[in-house]
PDB file of C-alpha atoms in Angstrom:
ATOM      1  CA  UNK A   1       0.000   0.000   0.000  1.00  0.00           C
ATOM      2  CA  UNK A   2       1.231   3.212  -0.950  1.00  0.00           C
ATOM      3  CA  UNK A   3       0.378   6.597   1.341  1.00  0.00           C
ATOM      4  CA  UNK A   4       0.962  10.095   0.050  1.00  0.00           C
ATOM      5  CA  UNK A   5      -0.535  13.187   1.107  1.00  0.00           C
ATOM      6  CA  UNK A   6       0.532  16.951   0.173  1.00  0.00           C
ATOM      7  CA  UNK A   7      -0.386  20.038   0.503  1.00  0.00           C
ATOM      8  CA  UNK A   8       0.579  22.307  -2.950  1.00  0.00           C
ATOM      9  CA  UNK A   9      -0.376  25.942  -3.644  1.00  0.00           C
ATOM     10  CA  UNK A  10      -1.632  27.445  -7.010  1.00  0.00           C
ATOM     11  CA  UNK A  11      -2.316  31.568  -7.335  1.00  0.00           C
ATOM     12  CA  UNK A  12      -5.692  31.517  -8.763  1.00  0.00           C
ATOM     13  CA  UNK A  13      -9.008  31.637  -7.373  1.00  0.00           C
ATOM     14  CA  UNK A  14     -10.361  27.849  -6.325  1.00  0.00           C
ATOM     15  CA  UNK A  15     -13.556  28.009  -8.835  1.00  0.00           C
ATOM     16  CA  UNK A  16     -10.195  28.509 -11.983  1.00  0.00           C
ATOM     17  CA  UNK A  17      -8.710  25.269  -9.835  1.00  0.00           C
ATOM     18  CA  UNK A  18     -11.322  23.383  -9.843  1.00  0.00           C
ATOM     19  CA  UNK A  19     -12.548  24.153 -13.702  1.00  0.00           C
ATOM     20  CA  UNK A  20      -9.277  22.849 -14.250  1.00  0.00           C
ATOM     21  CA  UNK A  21      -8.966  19.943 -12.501  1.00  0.00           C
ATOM     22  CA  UNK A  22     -11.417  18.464 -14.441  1.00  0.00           C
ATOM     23  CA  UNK A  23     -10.242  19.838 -17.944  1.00  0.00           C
ATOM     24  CA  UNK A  24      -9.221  17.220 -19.919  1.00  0.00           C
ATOM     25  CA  UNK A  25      -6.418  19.491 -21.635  1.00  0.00           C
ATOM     26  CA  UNK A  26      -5.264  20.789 -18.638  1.00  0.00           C
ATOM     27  CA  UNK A  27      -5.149  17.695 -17.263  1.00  0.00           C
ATOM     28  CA  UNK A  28      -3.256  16.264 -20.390  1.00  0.00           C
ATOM     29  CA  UNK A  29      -0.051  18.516 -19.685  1.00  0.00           C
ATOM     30  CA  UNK A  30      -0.275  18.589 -16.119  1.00  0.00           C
ATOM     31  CA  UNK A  31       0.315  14.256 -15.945  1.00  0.00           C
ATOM     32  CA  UNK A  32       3.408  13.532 -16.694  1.00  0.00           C
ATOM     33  CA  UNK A  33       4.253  10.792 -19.388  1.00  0.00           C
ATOM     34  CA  UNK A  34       0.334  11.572 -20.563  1.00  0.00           C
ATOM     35  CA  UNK A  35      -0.196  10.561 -24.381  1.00  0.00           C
ATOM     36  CA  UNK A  36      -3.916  10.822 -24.523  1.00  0.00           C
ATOM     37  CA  UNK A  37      -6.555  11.414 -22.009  1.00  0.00           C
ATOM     38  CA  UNK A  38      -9.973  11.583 -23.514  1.00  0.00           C
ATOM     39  CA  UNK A  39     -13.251  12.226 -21.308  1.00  0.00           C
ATOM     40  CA  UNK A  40     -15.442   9.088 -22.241  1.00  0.00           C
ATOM     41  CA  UNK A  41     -18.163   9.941 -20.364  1.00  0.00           C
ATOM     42  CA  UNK A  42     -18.960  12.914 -17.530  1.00  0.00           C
ATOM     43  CA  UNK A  43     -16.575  12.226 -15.026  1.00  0.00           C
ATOM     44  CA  UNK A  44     -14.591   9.532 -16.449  1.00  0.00           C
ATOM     45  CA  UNK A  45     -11.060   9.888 -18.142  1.00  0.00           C
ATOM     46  CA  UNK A  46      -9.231   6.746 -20.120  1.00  0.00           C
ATOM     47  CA  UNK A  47      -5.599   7.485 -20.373  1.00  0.00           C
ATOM     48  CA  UNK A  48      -2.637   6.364 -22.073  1.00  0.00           C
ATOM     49  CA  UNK A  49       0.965   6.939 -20.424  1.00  0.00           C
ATOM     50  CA  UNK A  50       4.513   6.635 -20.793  1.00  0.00           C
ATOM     51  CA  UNK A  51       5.816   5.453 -17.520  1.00  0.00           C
ATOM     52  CA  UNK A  52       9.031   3.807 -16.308  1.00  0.00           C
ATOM     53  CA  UNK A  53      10.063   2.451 -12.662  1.00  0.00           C
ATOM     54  CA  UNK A  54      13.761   1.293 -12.382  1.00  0.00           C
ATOM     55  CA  UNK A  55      14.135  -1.559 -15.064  1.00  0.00           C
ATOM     56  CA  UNK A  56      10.095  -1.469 -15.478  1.00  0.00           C
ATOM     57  CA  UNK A  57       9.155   0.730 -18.481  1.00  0.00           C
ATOM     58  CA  UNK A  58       6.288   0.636 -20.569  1.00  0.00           C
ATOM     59  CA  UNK A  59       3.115   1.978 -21.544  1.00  0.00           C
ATOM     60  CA  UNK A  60       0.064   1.897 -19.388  1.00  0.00           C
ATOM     61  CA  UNK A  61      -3.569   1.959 -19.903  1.00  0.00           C
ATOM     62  CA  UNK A  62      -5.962   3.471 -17.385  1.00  0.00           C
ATOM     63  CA  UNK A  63      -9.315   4.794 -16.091  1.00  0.00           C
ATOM     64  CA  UNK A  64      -9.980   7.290 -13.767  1.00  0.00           C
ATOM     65  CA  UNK A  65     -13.402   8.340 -12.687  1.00  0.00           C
ATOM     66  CA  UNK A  66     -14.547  11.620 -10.695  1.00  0.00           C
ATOM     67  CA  UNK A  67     -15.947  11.008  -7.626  1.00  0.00           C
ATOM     68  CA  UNK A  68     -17.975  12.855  -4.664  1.00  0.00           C
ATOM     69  CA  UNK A  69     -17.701  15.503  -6.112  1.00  0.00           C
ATOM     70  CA  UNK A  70     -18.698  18.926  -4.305  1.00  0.00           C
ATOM     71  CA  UNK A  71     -17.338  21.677  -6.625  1.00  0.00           C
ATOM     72  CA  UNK A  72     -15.150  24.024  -5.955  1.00  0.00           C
ATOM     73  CA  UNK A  73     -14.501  22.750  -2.147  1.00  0.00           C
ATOM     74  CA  UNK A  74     -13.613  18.794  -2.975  1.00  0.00           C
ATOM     75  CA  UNK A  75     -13.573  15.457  -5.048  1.00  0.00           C
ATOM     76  CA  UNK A  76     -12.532  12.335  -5.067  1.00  0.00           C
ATOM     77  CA  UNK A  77     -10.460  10.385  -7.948  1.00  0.00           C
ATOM     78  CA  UNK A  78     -10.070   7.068  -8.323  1.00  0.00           C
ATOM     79  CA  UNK A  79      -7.506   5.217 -10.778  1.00  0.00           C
ATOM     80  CA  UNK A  80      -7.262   1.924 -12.002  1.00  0.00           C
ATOM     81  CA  UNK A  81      -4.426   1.159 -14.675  1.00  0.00           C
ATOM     82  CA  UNK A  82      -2.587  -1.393 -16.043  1.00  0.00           C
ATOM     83  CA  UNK A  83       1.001  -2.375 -18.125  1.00  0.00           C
ATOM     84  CA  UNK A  84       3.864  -4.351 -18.508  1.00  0.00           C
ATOM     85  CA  UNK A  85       4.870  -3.757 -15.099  1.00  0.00           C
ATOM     86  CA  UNK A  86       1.450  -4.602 -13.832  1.00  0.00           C
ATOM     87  CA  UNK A  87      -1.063  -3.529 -12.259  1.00  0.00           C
ATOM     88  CA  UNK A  88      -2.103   0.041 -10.368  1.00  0.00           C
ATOM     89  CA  UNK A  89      -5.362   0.985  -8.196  1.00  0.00           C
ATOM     90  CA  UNK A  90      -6.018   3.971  -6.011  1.00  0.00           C
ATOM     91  CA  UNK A  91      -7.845   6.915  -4.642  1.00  0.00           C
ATOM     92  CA  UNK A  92      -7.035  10.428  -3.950  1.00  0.00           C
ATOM     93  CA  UNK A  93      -9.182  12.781  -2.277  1.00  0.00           C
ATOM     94  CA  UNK A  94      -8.387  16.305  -3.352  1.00  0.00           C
ATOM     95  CA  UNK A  95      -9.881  19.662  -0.881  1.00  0.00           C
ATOM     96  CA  UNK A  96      -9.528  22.828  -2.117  1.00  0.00           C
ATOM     97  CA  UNK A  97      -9.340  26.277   0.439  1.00  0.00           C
ATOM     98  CA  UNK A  98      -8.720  29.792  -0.551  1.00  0.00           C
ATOM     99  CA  UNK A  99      -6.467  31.250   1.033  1.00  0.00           C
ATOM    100  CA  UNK A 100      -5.914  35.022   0.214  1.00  0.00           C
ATOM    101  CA  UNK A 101      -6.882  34.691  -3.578  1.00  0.00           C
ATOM    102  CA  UNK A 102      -4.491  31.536  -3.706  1.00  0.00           C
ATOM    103  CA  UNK A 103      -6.267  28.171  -3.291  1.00  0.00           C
ATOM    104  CA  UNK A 104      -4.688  25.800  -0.852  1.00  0.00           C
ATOM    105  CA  UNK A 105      -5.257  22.053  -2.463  1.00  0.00           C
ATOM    106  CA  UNK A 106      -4.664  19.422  -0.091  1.00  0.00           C
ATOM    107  CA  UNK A 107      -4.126  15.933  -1.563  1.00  0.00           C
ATOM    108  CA  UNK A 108      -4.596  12.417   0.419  1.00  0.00           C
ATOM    109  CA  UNK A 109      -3.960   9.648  -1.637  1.00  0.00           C
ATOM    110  CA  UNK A 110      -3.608   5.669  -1.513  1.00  0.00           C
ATOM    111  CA  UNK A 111      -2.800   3.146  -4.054  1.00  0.00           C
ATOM    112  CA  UNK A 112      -1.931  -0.478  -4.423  1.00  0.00           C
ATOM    113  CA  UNK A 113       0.587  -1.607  -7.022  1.00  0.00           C
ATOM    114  CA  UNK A 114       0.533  -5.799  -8.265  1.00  0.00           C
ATOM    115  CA  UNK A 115       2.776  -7.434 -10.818  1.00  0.00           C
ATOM    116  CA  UNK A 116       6.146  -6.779 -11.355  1.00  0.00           C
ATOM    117  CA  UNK A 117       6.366  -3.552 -10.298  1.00  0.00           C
ATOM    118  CA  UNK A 118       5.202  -4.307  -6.641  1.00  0.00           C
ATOM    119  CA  UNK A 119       8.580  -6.375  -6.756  1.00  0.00           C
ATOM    120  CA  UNK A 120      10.379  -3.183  -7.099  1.00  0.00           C
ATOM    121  CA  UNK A 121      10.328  -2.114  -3.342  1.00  0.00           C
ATOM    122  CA  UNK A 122       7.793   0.048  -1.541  1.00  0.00           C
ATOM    123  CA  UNK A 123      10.208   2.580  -1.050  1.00  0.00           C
ATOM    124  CA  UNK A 124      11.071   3.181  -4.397  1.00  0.00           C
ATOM    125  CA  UNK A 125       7.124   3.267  -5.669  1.00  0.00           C
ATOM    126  CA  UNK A 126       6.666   5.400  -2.871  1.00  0.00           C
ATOM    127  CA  UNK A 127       9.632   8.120  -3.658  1.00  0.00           C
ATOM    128  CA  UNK A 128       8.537   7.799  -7.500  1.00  0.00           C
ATOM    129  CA  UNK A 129       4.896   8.547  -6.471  1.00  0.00           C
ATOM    130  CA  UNK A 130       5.166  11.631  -4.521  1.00  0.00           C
ATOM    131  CA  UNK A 131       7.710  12.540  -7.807  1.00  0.00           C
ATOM    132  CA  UNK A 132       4.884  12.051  -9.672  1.00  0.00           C
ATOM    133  CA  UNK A 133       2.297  13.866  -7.648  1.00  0.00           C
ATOM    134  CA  UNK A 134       4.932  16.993  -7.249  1.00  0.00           C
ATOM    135  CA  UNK A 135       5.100  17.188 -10.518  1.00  0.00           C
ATOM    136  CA  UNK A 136       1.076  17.229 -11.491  1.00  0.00           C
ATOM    137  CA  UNK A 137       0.774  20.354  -8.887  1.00  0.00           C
ATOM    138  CA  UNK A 138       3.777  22.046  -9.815  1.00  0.00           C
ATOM    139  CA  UNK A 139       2.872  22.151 -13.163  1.00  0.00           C
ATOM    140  CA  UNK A 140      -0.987  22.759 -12.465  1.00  0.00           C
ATOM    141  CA  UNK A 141       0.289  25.941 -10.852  1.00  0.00           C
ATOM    142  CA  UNK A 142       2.473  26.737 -13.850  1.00  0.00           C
ATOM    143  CA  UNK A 143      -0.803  26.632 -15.678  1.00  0.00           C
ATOM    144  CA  UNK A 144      -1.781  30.003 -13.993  1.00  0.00           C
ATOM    145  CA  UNK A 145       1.209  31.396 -13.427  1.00  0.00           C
ATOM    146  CA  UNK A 146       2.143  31.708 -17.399  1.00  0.00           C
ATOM    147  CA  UNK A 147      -1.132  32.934 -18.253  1.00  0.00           C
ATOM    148  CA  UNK A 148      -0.810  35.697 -16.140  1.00  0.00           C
ATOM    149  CA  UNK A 149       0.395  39.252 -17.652  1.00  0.00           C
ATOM    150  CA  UNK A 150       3.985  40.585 -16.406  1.00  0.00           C
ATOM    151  CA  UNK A 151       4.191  42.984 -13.731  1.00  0.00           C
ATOM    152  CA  UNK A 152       3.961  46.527 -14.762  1.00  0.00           C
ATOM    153  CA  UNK A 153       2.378  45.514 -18.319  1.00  0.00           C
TER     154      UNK A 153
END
């Protein structure tokens, strides 16, 4: 079982947050290793990614599907994928705050990995998770940061 939970800050309003969390081509550049990500159905993403762990490298296939959903405050995600290095299932629950025209997003996520890639070590799923995770909110912020106009423009 994998545990991860984060707390990442993004300098828009949380209704713009929100909007984009579920915006399939927001969501496309924000995951990284992402090669499509189409919205079958309200709520529910298919995805196709790059992804390599160690020796493990391939490319996976996966569903994720919106969840108690209580826009712009909260949601739920949960993912089920698979590849050549196995199998992947888990849950985030994402809650947004403002917090002085920023929004706060607080992440709590939990996953379960089968196949050869469990065999990899818990620590290094764990480390490349959070890597992972970092890297979706880091570049969901740059999503609003590069929009915005210079100072003194």
């Amino acid at each position: 079982m994998v545990e991860l939970s984060g707390t990442y800050v993004v300098a828009t309003p949380r209704d713009s947050v929100y909007a984009a969390l579920l915006d399939v081509n927001v969501l496309r550049r924000c995951i990284e290793g992402c090669d499509e990500l189409k919205e079958v159905e309200p709520g529910v993403y298919e995805a196709q990614l790059r992804l390599g762990l160690g020796a493990i490298r391939g490319r996976y296939t996966g569903r994720a599907r919106v969840g108690d959903a209580h826009p712009p405050d909260s949601l739920t995600l949960g993912v089920d994928g698979k590849g050549p290095g196995g199998h992947v299932r888990g849950e985030a629950r994402l809650t947004l705050a403002d917090a002085s025209g920023n929004t706060n997003i607080s992440c709590q996520a939990t996953g379960d990995v089968a196949g050869a890639i469990a065999a990899v070590g818990s620590r290094l799923i764990q480390a490349a998770a959070a890597r992972l995770m970092d890297h979706f909110f880091s570049t969901l912020a740059a999503e609003f940061t590069h929009k915005r106009p210079a100072e003194g423009q």
